[in-house]
Coordinates of C-alpha atoms and ligand atoms in Angstrom, one line a residue:
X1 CA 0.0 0.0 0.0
X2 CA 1.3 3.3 -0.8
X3 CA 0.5 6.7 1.3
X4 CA 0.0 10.0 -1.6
X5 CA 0.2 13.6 -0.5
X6 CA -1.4 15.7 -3.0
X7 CA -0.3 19.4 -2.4
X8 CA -2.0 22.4 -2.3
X9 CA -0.2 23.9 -4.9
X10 CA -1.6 21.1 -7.7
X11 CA -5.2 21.6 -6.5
X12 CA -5.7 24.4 -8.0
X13 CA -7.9 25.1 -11.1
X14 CA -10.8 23.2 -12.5
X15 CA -8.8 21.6 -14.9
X16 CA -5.7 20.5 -12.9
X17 CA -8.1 19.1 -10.3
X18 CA -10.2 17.3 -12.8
X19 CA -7.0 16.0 -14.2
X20 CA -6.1 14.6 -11.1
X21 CA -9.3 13.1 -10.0
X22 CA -8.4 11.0 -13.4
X23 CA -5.0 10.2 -11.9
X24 CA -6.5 8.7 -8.6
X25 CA -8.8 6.6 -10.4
X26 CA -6.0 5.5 -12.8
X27 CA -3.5 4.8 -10.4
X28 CA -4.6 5.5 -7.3
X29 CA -6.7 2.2 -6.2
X30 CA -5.8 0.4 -2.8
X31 CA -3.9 3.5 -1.5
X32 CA -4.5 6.3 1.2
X33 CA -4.2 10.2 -0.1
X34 CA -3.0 12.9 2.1
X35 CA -4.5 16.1 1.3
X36 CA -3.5 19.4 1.2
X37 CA -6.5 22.7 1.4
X38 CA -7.5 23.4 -1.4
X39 CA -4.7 26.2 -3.6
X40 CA -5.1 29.5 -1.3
X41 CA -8.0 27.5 1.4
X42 CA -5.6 28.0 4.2
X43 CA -5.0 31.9 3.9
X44 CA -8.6 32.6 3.8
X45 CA -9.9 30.8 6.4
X46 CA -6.7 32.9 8.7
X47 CA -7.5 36.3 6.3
X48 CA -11.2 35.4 7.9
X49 CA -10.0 35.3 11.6
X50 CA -8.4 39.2 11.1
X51 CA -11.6 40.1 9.3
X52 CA -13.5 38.9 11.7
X53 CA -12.6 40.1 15.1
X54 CA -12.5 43.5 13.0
X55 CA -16.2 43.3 12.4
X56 CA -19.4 41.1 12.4
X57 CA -20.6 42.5 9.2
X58 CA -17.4 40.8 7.5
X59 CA -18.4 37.0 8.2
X60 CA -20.9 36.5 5.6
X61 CA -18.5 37.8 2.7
X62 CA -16.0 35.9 4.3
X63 CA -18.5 32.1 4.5
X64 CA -19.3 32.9 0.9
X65 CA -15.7 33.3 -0.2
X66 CA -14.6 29.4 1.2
X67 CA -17.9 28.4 -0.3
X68 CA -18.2 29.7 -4.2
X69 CA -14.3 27.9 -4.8
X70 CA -16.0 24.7 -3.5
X71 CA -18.9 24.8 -4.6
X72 CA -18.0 25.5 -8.3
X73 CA -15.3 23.2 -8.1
X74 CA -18.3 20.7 -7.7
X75 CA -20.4 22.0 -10.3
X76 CA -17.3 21.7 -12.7
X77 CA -16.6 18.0 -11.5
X78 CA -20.3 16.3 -10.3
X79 CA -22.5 15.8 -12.9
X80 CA -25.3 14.2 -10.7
X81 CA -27.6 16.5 -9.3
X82 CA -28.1 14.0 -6.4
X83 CA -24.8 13.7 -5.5
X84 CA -24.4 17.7 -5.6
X85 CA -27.0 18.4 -3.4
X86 CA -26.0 15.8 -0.9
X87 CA -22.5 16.8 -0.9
X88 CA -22.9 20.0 -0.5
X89 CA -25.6 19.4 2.8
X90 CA -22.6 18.1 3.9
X91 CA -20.2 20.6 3.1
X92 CA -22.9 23.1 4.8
X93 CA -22.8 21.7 7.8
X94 CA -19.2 21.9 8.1
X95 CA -19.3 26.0 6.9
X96 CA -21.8 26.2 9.2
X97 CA -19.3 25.3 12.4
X98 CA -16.7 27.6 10.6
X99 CA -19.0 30.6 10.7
X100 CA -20.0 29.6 14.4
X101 CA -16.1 30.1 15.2
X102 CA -16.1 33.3 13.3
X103 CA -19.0 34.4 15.4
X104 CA -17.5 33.3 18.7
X105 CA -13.6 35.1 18.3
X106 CA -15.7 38.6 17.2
X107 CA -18.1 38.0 20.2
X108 CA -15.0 37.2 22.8
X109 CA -12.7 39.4 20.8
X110 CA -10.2 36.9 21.5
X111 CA -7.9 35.1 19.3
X112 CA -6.4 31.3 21.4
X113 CA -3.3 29.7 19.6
X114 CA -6.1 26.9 20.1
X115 CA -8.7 28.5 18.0
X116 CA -6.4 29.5 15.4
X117 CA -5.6 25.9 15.2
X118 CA -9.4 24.7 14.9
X119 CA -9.9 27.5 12.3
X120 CA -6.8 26.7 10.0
X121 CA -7.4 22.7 10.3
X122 CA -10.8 23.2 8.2
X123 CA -9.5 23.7 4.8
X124 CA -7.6 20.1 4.6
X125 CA -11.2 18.6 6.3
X126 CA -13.4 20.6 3.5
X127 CA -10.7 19.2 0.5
X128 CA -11.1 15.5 1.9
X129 CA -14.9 15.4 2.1
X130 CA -14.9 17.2 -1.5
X131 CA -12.6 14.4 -3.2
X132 CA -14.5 11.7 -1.4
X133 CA -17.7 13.1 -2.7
X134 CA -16.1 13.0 -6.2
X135 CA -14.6 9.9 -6.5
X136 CA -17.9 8.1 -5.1
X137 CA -20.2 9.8 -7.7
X138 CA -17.7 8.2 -10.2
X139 CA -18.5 4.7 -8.7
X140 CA -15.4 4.8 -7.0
X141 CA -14.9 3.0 -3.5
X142 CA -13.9 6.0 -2.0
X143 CA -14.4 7.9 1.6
X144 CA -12.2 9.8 4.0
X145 CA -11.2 9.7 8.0
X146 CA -10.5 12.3 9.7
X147 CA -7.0 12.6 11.8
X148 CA -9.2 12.9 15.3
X149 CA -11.1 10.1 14.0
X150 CA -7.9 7.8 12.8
X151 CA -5.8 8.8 16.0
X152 CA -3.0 11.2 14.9
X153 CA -1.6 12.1 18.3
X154 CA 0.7 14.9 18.9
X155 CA 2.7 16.6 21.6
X156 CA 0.4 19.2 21.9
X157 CA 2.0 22.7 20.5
X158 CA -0.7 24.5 18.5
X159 CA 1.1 25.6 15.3
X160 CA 4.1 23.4 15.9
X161 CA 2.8 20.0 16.5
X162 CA 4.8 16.8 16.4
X163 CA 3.7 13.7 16.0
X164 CA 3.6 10.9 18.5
X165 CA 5.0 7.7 16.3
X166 CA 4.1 5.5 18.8
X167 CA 0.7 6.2 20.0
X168 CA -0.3 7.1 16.4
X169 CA 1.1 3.7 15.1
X170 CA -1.2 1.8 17.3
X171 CA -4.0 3.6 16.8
X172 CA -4.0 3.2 12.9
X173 CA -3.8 -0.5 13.1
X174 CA -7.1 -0.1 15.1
X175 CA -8.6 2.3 12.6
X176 CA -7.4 2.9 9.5
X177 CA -5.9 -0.7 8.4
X178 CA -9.4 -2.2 9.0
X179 CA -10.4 0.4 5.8
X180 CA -7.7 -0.8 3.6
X181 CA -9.1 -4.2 3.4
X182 CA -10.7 -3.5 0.2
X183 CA -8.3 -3.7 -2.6
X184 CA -10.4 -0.9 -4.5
X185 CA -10.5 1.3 -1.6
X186 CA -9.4 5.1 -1.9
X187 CA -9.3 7.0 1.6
X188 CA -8.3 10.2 1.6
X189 CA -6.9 11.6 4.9
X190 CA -6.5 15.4 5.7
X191 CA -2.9 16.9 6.6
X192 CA -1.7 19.1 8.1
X193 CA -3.1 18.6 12.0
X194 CA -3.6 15.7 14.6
X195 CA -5.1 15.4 18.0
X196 CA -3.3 16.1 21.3
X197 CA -3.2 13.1 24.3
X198 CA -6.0 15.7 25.7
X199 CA -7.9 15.8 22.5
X200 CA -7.1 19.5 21.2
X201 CA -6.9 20.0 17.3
X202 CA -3.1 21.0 16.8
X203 CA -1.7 21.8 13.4
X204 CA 2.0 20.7 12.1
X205 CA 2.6 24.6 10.9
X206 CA 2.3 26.0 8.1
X207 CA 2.8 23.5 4.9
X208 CA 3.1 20.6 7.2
X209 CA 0.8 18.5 5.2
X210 CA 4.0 16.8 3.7
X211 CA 5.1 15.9 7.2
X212 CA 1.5 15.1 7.8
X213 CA 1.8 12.4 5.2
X214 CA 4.9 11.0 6.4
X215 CA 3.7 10.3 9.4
X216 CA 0.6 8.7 7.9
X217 CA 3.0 6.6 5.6
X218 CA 5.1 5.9 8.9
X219 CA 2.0 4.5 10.9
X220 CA 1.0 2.7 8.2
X221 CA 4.4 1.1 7.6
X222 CA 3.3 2.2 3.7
X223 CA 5.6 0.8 1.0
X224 CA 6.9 4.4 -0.1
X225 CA 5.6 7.6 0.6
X226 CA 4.7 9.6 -3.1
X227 CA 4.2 13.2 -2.9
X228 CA 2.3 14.1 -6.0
X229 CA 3.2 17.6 -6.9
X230 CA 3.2 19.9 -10.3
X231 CA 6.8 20.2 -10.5
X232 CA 9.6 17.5 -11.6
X233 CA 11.5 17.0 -8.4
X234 CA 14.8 18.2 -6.3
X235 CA 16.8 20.7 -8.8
X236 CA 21.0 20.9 -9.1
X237 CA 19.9 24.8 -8.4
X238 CA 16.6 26.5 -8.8
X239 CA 15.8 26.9 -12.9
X240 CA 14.9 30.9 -11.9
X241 CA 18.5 31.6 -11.5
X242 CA 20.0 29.3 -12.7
X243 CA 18.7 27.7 -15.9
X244 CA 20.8 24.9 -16.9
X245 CA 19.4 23.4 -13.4
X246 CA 18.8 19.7 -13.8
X247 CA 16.6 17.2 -12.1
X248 CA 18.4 15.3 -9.1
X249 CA 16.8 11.5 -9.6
X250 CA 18.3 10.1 -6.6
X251 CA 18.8 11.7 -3.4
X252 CA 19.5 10.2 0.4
X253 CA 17.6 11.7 3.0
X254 CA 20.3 13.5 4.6
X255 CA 20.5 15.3 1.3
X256 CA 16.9 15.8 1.0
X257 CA 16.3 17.6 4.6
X258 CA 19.5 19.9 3.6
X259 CA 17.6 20.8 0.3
X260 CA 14.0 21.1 2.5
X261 CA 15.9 23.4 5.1
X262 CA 18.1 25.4 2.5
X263 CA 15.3 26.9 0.7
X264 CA 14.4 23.8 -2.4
X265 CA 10.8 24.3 -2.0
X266 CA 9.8 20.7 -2.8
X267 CA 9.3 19.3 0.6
X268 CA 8.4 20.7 4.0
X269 CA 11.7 20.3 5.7
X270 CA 10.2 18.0 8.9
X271 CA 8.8 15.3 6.5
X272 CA 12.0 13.1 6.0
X273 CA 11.8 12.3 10.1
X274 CA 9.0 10.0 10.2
X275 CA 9.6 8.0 7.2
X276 CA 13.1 7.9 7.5
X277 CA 13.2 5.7 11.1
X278 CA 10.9 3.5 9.0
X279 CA 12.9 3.0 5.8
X280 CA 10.3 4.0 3.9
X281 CA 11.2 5.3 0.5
X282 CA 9.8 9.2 -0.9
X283 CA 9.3 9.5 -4.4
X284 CA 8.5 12.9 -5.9
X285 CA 6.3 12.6 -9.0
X286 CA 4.6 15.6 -11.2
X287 CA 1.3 15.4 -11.8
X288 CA 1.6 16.8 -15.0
X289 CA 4.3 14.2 -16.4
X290 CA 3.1 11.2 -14.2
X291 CA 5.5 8.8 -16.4
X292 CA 8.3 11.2 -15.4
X293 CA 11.1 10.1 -13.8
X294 CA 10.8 12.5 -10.5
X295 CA 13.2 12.4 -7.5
X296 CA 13.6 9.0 -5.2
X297 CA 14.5 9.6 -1.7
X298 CA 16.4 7.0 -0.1
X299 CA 18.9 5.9 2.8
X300 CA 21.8 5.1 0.1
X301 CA 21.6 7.6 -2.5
X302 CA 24.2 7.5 -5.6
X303 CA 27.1 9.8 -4.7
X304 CA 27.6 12.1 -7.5
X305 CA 30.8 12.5 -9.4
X306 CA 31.9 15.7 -8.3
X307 CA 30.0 14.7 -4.7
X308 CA 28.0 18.0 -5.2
X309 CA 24.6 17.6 -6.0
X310 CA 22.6 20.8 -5.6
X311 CA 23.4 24.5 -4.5
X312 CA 20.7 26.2 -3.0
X313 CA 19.7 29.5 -1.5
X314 CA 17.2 31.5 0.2
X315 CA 16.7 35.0 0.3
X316 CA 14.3 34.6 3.8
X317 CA 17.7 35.1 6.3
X318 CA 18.5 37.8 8.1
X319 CA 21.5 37.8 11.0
X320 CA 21.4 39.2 14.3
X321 CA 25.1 40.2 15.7
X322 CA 25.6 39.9 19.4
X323 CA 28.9 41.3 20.1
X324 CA 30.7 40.5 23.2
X325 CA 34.0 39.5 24.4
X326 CA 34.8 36.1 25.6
X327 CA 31.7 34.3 23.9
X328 CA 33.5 30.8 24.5
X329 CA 34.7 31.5 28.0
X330 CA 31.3 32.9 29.6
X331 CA 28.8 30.1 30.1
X332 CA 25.2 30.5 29.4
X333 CA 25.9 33.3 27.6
X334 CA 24.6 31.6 24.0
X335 CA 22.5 30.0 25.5
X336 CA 20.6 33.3 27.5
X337 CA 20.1 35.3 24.7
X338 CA 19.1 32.2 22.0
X339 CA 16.8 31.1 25.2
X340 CA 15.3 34.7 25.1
X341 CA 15.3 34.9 21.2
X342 CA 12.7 31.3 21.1
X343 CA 11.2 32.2 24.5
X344 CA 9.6 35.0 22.4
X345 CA 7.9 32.6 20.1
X346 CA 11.0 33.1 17.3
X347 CA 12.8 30.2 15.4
X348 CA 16.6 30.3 15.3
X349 CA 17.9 29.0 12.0
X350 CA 21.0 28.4 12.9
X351 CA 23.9 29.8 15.3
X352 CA 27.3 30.5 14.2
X353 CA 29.9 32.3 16.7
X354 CA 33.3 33.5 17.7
X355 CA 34.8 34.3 20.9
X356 CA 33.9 38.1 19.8
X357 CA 30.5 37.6 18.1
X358 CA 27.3 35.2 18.2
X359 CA 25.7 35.7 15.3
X360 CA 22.0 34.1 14.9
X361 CA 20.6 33.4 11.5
X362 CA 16.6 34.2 11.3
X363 CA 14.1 34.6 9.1
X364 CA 13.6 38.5 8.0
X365 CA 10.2 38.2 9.1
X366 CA 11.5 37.6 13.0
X367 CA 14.7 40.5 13.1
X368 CA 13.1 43.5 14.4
X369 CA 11.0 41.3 17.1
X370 CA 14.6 39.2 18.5
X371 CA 16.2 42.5 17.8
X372 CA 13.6 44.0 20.3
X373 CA 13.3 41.0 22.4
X374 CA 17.5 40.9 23.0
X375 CA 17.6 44.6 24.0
X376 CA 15.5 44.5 26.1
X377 CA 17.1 41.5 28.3
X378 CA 18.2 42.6 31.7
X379 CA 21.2 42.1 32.6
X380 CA 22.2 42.9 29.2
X381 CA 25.0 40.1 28.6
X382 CA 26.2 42.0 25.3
X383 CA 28.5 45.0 24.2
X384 CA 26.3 45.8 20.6
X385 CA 24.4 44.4 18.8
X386 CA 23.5 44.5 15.0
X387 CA 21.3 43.5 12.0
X388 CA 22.3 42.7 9.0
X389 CA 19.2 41.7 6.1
X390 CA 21.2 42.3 2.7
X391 CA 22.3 39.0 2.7
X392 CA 21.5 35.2 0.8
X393 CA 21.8 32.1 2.0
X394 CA 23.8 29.5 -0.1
X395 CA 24.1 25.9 0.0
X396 CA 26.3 23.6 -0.6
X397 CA 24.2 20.1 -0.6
X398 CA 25.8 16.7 -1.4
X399 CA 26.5 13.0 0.7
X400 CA 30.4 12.9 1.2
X401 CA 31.2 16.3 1.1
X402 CA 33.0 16.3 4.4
X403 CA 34.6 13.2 3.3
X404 CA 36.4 14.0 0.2
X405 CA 39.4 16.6 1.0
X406 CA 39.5 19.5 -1.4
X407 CA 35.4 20.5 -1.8
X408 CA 35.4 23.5 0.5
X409 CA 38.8 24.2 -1.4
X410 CA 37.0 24.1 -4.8
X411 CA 34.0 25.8 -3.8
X412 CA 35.6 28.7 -2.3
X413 CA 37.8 29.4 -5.1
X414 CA 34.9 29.4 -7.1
X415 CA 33.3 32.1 -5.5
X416 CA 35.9 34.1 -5.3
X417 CA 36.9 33.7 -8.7
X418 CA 33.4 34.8 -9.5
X419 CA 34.9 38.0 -7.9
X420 CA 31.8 37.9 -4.6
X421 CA 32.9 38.1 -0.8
X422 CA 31.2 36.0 1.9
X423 CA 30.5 37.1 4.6
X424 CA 30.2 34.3 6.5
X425 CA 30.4 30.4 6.7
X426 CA 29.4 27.4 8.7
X427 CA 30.7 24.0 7.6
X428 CA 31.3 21.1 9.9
X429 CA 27.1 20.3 11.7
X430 CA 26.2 18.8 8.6
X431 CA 27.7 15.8 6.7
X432 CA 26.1 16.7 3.6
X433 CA 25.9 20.3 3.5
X434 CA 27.7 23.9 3.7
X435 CA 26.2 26.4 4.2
X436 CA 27.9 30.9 3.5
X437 CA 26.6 34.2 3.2
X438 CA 27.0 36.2 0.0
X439 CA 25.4 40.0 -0.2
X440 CA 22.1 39.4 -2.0
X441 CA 23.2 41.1 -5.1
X442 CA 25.9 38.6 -5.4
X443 CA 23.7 35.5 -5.4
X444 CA 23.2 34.8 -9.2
X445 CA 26.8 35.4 -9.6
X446 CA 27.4 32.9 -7.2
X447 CA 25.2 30.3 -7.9
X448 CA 26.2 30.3 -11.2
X449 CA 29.7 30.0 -10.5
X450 CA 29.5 27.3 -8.2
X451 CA 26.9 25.0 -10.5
X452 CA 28.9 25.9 -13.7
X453 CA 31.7 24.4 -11.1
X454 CA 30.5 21.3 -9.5
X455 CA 27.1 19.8 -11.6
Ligands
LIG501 N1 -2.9 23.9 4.1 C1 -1.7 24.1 4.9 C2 -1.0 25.3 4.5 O1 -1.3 26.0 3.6 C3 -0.9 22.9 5.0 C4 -0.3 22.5 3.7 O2 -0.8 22.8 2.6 O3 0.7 21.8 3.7 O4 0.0 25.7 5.2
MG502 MG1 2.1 22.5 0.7

């Protein structure tokens, strides 16, 4: 049996989603589909939550917003009156608890980590009662459970859930295996949010439908874990800036989570933990070339010739500069201000330091806030501090590379032979990766450079 997430991103259009309704029933049969909202689901339903504890008068527009892309979704793919009208009573019923939660945060004027977590969960629940409706009027054997229903447990952190593999692995053999009996059968399973031990709807964070699936692929000790997407694969560098880019057809999953966490916006970076324990491969496939080749992740992946497989980049980093003097000799200092930094809510990327500086990699979103948050600490524990946000992130991504003398050599060279400074570099955590800062205007110097160089 295999475990399919569908993304977001591929249901999107009347077309596309008709196209893959055809897909499941080609080659879908006998296998359980995670499901992503439907393309742009998840931002309204939180655009609704600002709306709404703005002003009553809001929530209507707002109920028939979620409702027409539904709706005519159905129209475009239900051809039986019948099954149009009882689908969508049972879609209603579901809006109908949405717009109840709408009411309730206006009325209270209070926004919970809880409720946001209710609110956001609805758009994977509205997609899988949708598809299931679909597939059956096509004489499929098709129907859906729900994650409270199937016994997804997590640790309890609303918008940062993670999973409990053991408790959730017991509870699917109870009640999702006994579905899968049926050699026809096509259940589709929401992502994106499980149940804590106390029963509160907790979410994975944002695009954590792909980690959703692994652990659904995990529990069910799936045969590979597919992730049905409308691109190729992994890249040798994105296409954008660089466009002799290639697809990557192997990769391990050390290589994979570097790629996730670098900025290759193919999988959620968290979704190589569950499956990987399990052995269970991933397999990248584009809806729109199903016979493609895609990308394979796996425990042994090929090592490639020049061990470099892909350099990628993000632009979403920002660096906060915490000088002071003794850094390794003072204990508790890194660990007081990165305390205060995630105390405050804000994820560290990564830390790099000297016995002058600690410098903290963020997302630009989070700089002024840690910024804030770090000045304000008392007793300050720093000299200065600064912000830097001009910079890019590059990576360096391939199994071996710490292995096979010479790389960082090469790659440095290249760079500077591309005539661009960096600013700063961290190689040694990771045994597939490296990871330096360019200025941002330097990046599609560098990246070409260093692909031109190693791929
Ligand atoms: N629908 C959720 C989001 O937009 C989860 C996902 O699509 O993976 O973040
Ligand atoms: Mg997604």
């Amino acid at each position: 049996m295999k475990t399919i997430k569908i993304g977001g991103g591929c249901l999107k259009g009347h077309e596309v989603i008709s196209n893959i309704v055809d897909l499941i029933v080609q080659r879908g049969r006998g296998n359980v589909f995670v499901l992503s909202a439907l393309h742009g689901i998840t931002d309204k339903l939180l655009d609704g939550i600002e709306r709404a504890l703005k002003d009553e008068d809001e929530i209507p527009a707002i109920m028939s917003g979620l409702k027409d892309e539904h709706y005519s979704l159905m129209r475009h793919l239900l051809k039986n009156d019948d099954d149009f009208e009882r689908l969508q009573q049972e879609l209603e019923r579901v809006f109908l608890k949405i717009e109840r939660y709408y009411f309730g945060i206006n009325f209270t004027r209070e926004l919970t980590p809880r409720m946001h977590d209710i609110i956001a969960s609805y758009g994977e629940r509205l997609s899988v009662i949708l598809m299931a409706g679909i597939l059956k009027s096509r004489g499929e054997n098709a129907g859906y459970i729900m994650p409270q229903d199937a016994g997804v447990i997590t640790d309890g952190r609303f918008g940062d859930a993670t999973a409990n593999m053991p408790a959730t692995s017991k509870n699917f053999e109870k009640n999702v295996l006994p579905l899968m009996q049926f050699s026809d059968k096509i259940l589709f399973f929401p992502g994106f949010f499980g149940i804590s031990e106390s029963g509160e709807i907790t979410t994975f964070g944002r695009g954590g439908s792909d980690y959703s699936a692994a652990v659904v692929a995990a529990a069910l000790k799936a045969d590979i874990l597919e992730i049905w997407k409308d691109t190729e694969g992994f890249m040798s560098a994105d296409p954008n800036a660089v466009p002799d880019a290639k697809l990557i057809p192997i990769l391990s999953y050390e290589e994979a989570s570097e790629l996730a966490y670098s900025g290759a916006n193919i999988l959620h970076p968290r979704t190589v933990e569950p499956v990987r324990k399990s052995g269970i491969n991933i397999a990248i496939k584009n809806t729109l070339n199903p016979d493609g080749q895609g990308s394979l992740i796996t425990e042994f992946a090929v090592q490639a010739d020049n061990v470099v497989k892909s350099i990628s980049h993000t632009k979403d980093i920002a660096v906060l500069k915490v000088y002071a003097s003794g850094v390794g000799l003072r204990q508790g200092i890194l660990a007081k201000i990165a305390g205060t930094i995630s105390d405050a809510g804000i994820n560290i990327k990564s830390v790099v330091t000297s016995q002058t500086c600690i410098s903290l990699l963020l997302s630009r979103k989070d700089i002024d806030k840690a910024h804030a948050v770090i000045t304000n600490m008392k007793p300050r524990l720093y000299r200065e501090s600064e912000q830097v946000i001009d910079n890019a992130l590059i990576s360096v991504v391939g199994d071996g590379l710490h292995n096979h003398r010479g790389i960082a050599a090469r790659c440095f060279t290249a760079v500077s032979e591309a005539d661009v400074n960096i600013e700063m570099i961290s190689y040694g955590p990771s045994r597939a990766a490296l990871y330096f800062l360019v200025q941002e205007n330097d990046l599609e110097k560098t990246l070409k450079a260093l692909h031109s160089y190693f791929v």
